[in-house]
Coordinates of C-alpha atoms and ligand atoms in Angstrom, one line a residue:
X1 CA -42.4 4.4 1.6
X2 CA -43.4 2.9 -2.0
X3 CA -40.0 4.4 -3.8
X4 CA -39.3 3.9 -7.6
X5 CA -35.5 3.1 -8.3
X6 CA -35.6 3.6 -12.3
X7 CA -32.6 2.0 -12.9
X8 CA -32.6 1.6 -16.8
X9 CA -32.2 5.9 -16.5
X10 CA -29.5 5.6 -14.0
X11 CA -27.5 3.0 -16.2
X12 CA -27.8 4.8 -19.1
X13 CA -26.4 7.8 -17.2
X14 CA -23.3 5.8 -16.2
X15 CA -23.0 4.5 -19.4
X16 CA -23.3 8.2 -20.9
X17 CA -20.6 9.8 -18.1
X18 CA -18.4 6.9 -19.2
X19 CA -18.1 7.9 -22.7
X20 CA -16.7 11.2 -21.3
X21 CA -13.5 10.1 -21.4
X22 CA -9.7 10.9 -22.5
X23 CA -9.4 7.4 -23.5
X24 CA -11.5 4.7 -25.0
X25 CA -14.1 2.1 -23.7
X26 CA -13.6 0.1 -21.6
X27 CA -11.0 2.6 -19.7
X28 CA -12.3 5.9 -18.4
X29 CA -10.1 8.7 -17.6
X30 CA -11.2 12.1 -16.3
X31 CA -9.0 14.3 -14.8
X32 CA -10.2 17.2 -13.0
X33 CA -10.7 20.3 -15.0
X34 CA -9.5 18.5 -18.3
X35 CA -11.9 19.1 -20.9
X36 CA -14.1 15.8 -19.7
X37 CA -14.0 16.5 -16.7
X38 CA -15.8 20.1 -17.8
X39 CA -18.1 18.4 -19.9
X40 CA -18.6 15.7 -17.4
X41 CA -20.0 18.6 -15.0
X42 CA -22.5 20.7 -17.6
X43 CA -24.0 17.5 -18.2
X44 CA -24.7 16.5 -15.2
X45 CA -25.6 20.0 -13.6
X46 CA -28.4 19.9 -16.8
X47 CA -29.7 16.5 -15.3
X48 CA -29.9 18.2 -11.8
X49 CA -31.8 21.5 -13.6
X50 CA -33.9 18.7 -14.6
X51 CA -34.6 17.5 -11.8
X52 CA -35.7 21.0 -9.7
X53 CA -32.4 21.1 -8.0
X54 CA -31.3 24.2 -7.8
X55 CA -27.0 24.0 -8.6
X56 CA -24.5 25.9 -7.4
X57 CA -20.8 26.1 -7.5
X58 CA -18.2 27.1 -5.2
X59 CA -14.1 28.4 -5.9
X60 CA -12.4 25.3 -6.6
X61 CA -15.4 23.4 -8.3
X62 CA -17.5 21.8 -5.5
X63 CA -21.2 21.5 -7.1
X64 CA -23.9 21.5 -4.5
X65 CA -27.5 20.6 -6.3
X66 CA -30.2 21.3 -3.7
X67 CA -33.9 20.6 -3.4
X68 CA -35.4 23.0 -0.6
X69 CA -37.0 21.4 2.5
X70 CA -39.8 23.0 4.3
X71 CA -38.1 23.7 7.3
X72 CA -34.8 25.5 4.5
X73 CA -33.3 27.4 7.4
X74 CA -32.4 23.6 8.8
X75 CA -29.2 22.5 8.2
X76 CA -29.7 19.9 5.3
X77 CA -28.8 16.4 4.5
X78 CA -26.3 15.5 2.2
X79 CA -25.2 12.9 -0.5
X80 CA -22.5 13.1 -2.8
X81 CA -18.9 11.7 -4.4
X82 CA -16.4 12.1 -6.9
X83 CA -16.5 12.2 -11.1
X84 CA -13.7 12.0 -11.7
X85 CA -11.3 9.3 -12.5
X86 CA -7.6 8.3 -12.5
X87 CA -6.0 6.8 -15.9
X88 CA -7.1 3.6 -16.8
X89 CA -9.9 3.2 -14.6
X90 CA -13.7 1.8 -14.7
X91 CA -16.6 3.8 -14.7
X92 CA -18.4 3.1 -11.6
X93 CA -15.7 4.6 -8.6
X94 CA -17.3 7.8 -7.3
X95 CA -19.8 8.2 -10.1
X96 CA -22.3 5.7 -8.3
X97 CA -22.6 8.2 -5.6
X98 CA -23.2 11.0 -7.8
X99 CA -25.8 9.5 -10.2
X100 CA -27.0 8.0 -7.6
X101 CA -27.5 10.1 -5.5
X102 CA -29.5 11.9 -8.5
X103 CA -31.5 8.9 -8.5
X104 CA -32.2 8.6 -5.3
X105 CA -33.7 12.1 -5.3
X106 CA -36.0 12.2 -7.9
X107 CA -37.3 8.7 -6.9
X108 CA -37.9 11.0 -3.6
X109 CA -39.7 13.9 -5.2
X110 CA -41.2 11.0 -7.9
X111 CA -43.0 9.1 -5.2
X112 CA -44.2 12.5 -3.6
X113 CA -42.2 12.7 -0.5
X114 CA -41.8 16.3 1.0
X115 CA -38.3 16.9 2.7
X116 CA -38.7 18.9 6.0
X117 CA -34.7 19.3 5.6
X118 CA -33.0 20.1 2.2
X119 CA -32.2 17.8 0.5
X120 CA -28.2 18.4 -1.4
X121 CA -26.7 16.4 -3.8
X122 CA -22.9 17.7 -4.3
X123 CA -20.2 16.5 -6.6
X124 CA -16.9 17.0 -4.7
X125 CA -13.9 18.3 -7.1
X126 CA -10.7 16.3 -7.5
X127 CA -11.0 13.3 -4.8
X128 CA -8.5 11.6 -6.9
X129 CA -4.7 13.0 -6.5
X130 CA -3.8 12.4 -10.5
X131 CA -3.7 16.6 -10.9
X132 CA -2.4 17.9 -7.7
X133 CA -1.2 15.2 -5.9
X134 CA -3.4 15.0 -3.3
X135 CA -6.8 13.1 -3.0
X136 CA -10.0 14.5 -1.7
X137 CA -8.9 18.6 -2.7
X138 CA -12.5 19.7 -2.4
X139 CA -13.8 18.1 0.6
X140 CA -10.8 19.1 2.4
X141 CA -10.9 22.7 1.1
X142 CA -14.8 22.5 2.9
X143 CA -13.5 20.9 6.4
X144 CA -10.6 23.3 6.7
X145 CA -8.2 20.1 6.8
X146 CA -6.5 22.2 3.9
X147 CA -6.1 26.1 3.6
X148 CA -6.6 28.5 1.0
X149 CA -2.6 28.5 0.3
X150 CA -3.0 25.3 -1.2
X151 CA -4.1 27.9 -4.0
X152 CA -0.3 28.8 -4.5
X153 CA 1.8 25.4 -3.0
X154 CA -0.5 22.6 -5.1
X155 CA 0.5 22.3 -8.9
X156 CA 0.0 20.1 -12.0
X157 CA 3.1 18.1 -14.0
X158 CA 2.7 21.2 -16.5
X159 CA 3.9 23.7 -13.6
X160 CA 0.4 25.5 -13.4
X161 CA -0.9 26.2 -9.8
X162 CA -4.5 25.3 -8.3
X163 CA -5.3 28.5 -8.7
X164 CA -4.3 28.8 -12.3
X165 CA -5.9 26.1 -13.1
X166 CA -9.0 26.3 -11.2
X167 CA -9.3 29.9 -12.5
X168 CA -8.9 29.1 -16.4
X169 CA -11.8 26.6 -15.7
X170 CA -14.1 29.4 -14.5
X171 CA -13.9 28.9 -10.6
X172 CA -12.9 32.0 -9.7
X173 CA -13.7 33.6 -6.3
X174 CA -11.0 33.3 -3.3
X175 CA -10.4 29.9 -2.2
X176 CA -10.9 30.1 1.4
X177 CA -14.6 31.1 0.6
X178 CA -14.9 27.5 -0.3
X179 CA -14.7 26.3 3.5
X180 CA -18.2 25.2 5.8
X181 CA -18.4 25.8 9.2
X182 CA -19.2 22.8 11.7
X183 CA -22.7 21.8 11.7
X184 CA -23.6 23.1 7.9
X185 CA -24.9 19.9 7.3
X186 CA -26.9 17.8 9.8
X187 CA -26.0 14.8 7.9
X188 CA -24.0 13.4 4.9
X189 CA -24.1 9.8 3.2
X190 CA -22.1 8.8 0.5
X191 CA -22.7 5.5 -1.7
X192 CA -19.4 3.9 -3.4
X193 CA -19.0 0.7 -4.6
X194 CA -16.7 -1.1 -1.7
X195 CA -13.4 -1.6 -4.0
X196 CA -12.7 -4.6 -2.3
X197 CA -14.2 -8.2 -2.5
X198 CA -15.8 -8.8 0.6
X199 CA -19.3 -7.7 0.4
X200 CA -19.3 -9.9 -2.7
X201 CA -17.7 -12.7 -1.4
X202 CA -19.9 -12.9 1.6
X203 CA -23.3 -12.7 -0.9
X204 CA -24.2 -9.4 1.1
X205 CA -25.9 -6.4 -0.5
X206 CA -24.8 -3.7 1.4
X207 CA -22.1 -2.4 3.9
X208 CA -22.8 0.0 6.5
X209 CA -19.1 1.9 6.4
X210 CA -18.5 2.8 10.6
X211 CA -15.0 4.2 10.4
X212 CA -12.5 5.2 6.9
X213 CA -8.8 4.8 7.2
X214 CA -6.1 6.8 7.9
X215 CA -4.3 8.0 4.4
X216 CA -1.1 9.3 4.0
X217 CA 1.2 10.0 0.8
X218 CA 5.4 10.6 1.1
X219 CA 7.4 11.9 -1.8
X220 CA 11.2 10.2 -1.5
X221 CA 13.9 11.5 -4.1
X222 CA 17.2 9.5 -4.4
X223 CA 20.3 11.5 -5.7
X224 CA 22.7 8.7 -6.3
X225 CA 25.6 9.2 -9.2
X226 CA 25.3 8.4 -12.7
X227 CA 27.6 7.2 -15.8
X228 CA 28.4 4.7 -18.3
X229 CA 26.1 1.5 -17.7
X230 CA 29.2 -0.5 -19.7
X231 CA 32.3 1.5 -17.9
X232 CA 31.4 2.5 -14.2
X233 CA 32.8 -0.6 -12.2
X234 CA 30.0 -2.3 -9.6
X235 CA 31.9 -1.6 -6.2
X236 CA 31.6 2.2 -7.2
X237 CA 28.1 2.3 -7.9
X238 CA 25.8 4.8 -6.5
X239 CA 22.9 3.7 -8.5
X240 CA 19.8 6.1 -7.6
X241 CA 17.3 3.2 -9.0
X242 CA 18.5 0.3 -6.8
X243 CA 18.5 2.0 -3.9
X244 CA 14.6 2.9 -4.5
X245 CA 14.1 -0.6 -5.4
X246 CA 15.5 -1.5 -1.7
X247 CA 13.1 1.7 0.1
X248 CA 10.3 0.4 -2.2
X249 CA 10.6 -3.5 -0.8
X250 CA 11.6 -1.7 3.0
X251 CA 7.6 -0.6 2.9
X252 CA 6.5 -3.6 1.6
X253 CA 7.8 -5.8 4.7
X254 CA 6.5 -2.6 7.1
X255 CA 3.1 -3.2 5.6
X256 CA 3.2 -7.4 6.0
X257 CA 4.8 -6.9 9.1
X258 CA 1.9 -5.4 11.3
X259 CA 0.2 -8.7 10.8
X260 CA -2.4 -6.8 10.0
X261 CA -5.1 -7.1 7.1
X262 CA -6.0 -3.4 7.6
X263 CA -2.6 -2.4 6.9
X264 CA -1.4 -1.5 3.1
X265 CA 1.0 0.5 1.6
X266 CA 1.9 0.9 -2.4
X267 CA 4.6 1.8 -4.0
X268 CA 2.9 3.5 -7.5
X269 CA 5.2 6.0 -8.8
X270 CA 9.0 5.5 -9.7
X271 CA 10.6 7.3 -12.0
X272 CA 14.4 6.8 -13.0
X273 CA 16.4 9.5 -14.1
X274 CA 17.5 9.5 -17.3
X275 CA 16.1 6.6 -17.9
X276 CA 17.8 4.8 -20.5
X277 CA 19.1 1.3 -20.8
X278 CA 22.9 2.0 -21.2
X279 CA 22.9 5.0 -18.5
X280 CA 22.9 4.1 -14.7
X281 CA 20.3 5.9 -12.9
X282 CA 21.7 8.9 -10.8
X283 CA 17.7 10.4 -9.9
X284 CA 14.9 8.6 -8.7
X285 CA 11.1 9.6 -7.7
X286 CA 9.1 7.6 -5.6
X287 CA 5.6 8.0 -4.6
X288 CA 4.5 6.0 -1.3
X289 CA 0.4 5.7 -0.1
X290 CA 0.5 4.2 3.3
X291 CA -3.0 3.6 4.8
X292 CA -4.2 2.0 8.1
X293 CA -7.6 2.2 10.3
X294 CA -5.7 2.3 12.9
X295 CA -3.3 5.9 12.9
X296 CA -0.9 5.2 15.4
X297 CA -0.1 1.7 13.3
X298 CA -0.2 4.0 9.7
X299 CA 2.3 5.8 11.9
X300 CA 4.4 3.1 12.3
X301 CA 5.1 1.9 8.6
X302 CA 6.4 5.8 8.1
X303 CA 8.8 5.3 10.6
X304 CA 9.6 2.5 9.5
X305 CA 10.2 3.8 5.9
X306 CA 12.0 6.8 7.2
X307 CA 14.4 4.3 8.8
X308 CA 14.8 2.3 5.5
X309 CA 15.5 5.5 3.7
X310 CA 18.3 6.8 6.5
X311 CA 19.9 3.1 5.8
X312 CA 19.7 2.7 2.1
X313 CA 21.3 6.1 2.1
X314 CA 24.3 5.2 4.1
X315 CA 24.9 2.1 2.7
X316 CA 24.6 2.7 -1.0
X317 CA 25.8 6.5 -0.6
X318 CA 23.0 8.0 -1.9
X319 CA 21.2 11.2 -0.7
X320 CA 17.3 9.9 0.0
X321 CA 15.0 13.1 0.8
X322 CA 11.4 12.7 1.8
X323 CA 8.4 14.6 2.0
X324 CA 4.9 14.2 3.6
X325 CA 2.4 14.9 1.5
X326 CA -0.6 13.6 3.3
X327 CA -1.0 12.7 7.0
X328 CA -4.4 11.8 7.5
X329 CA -6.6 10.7 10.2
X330 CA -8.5 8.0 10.2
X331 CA -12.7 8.5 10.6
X332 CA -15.6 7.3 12.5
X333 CA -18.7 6.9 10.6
X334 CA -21.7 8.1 13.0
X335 CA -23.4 5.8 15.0
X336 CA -26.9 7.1 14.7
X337 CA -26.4 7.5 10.8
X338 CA -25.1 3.8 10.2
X339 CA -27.7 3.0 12.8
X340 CA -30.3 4.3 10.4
X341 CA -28.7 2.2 7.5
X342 CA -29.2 -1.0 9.3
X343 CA -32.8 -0.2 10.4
X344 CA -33.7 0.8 6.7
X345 CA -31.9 -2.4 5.3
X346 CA -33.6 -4.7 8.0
X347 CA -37.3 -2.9 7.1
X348 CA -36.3 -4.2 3.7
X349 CA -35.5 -7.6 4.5
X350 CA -31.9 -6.5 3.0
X351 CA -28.7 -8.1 4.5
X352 CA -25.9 -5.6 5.6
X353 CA -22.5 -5.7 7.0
X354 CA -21.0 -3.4 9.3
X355 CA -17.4 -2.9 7.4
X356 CA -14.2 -0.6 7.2
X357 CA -13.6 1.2 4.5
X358 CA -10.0 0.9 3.3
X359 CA -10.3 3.1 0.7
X360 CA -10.5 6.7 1.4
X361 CA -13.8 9.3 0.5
X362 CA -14.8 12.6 0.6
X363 CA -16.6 11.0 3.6
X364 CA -13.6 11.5 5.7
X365 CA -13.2 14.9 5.7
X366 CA -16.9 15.3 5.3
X367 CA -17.0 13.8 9.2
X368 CA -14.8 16.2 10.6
X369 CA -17.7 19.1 9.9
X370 CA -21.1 17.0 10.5
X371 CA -22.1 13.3 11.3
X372 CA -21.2 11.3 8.2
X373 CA -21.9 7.5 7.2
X374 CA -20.9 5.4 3.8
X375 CA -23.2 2.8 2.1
X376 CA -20.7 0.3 0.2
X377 CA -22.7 -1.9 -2.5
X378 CA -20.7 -5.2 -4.0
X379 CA -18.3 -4.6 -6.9
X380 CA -17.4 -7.7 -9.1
X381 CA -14.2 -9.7 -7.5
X382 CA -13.6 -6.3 -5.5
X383 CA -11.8 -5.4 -8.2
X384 CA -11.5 -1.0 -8.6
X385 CA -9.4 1.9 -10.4
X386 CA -9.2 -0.7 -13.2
X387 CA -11.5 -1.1 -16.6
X388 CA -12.8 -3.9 -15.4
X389 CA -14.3 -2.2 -12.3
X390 CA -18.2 -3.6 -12.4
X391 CA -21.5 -3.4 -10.1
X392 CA -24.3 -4.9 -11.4
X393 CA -27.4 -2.4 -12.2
X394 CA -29.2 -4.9 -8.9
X395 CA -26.5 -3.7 -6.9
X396 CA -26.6 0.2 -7.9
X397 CA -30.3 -0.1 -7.6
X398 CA -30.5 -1.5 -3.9
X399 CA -27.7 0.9 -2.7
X400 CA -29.8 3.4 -4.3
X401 CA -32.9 2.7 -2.3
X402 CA -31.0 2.3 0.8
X403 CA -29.6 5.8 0.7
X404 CA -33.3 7.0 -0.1
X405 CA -35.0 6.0 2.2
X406 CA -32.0 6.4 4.6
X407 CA -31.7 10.2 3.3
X408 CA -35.6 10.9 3.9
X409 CA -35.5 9.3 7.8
X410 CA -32.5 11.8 8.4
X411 CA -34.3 14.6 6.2
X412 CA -37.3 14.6 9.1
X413 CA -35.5 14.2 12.3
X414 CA -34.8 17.3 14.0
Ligands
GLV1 C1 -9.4 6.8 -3.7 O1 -9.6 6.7 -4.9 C2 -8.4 6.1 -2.9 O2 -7.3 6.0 -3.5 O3 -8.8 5.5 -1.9
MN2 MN1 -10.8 6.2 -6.8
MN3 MN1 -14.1 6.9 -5.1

């Protein structure tokens, strides 16, 4: 196969999706169904009319840009990530999938390659949780692993419902309509830059993901008592902020405690209640993300925080209340599709790495409905969800051809 990987176009398009943005260069923020994000997805459904593909669109946002196989009534292969991005982020999380995944098509149909499967490039809405507090919306509306009343329970910081929302963008029909059966797809491979530092550190071009772990998200909200920061006396605090502080540093030591380098867990949102410097705090709002490739152990840091959150309450008489938002399981990549990866990588004289992926993807609930792989290029000192996120246009380029000539071997097997 004698593919074309015009990378000049394909960095230009990065650099032209990163200036849709709520804030300035060098940090990108797109939030789904803010007005970037809506601008974000004409433009790129004109590149995809430019390329042949024929676009469409389902309830919540999903955009599926197909090129018709020969054999269409085959289930199709497909390739795919996220646009948008959290605050303060870089421009290359998700978007390298998307673009190129573009790319890697029309160097296909450029170097004159006929599909016998389709061919679909899709843009999953909302794999960040910034709006509705939870990642990966659209690829779990497709696997089922969330069901239409998400339309009514999920909600923004203004108060507005999925639905609402999703419905004053234009995406109108009834949610569940947005689910696929099993088997839709015979195949789907996403490229993202790894997010972490190993591929780089190692000198390796690309990863062949075999297995994504386990998410989960916990909502914890302290009610301690407030007052006078100069007149209530220390023994009869009930300070809603400290006793955060102690659940916050509880999963911290859960996490290093495993002894194992698979296990994380993050402490990103606290808000105090009322927040003022001469006030002591009598609310406070945590968020927890708790990840692990193994379940059982991901399992095992939320007991562990439930425990610290039945303690702190007792002792610092507090109320602590909890809520699961997310519960995930961990995925395996497929073995034939990673397989593939390798073969293409080795025809190419290309080094690759079998690796985890820490981070999650729409490729996790993208393998619970058909077999599903990752390709992970290097990202510059792993570093991700920050400005200075950065993969070098070598990088993009060789993940690019990877995934195309991985995408036209699975695009002619039956
Ligand atoms: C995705 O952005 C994640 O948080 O893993
Ligand atoms: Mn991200
Ligand atoms: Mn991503």
């Amino acid at each position: 196969m004698n593919l074309k990987i015009q990378s000049s176009r394909l960095e230009s398009e990065l650099a032209e999706l990163a200036e849709i943005s709520a804030i300035p260069a060098p940090e990108v923020e797109r939030i789904v169904f803010s007005e970037q994000d809506m601008r974000a997805r004409v433009w790129l459904k004109g590149l995809c009319a430019a390329a042949g593909l024929e676009v469409r669109e389902d309830a919540v946002g999903n955009t599926y840009a197909r090129w018709q196989g020969s054999k269409p009534n085959l289930p199709a292969i497909a390739t795919g990530s996220h646009i948008d991005a959290i605050p303060h982020s870089g421009r290359y999380d998700g978007t390298v999938g998307v673009l190129g995944g573009l790319e890697a098509i029309r160097a296909l149909k450029e170097s004159g390659f006929q599909p016998t499967r389709s061919l679909e490039l899709i843009f999953f809405t909302s794999e960040e949780p910034t709006r509705f507090g939870i990642g990966c919306l659209g690829s779990r509306l497709m696997s089922g692993a969330l069901d239409a009343s998400a339309d009514l329970k999920l909600g923004d910081s203004a108060g507005e419902t999925l639905r609402s929302v999703r419905q004053g963008a234009g995406f109108i029909g009834d949610l569940s309509s947005t689910r696929l059966p099993v088997g839709h797809y015979a195949g789907f491979v996403e490229l993202h830059i790894e997010q972490g530092p190993l591929l780089e550190q190692r000198g390796i071009p690309i990863g062949a993901v075999t297995a994504i772990a386990a998410p989960a998200s916990l909502r914890i909200a302290i009610e301690g008592h407030g007052g006078h920061a100069g007149a209530v006396l220390m023994p009869s605090r009930h300070d809603a902020f400290l006793a955060a502080a102690e659940i916050a540093l509880a999963l911290e030591a859960a996490a290093r405690s495993t002894g194992a380098i698979d296990s994380v867990a993050t402490t990103g949102i606290c808000e105090v209640f009322p927040g003022l410097v001469n006030s002591v705090p009598s609310k406070a709002k945590l968020e927890a993300d708790i990840r692990d490739i193994d379940g059982a152990r991901r399992d095992g840091m939320i007991t562990s925080l439930e425990r610290a959150c039945t303690d702190v309450s007792a002792r610092r008489g507090v109320k602590v209340t909890t809520e699961v938002v997310n519960r995930d399981d961990p995925a395996s990549c497929d073995s034939g599709i990673v397989g593939t990866v390798t073969t293409v990588c080795e025809s190419h004289g290309i080094a690759c790495d079998r690796m985890v992926s820490r981070a999650y993807h729409d490729s996790l609930f993208m393998a619970r409905i058909c077999p599903a792989a990752m390709i992970f290029i290097p990202c510059r000192n792993g570093v991700s969800h920050r400005p200075e996120e950065y993969s070098s246009p070598e990088s993009i380029a060789t993940g690019v051809l990877v995934l195309a000539e991985t995408m036209a071997r699975l695009a002619q097997g039956d």
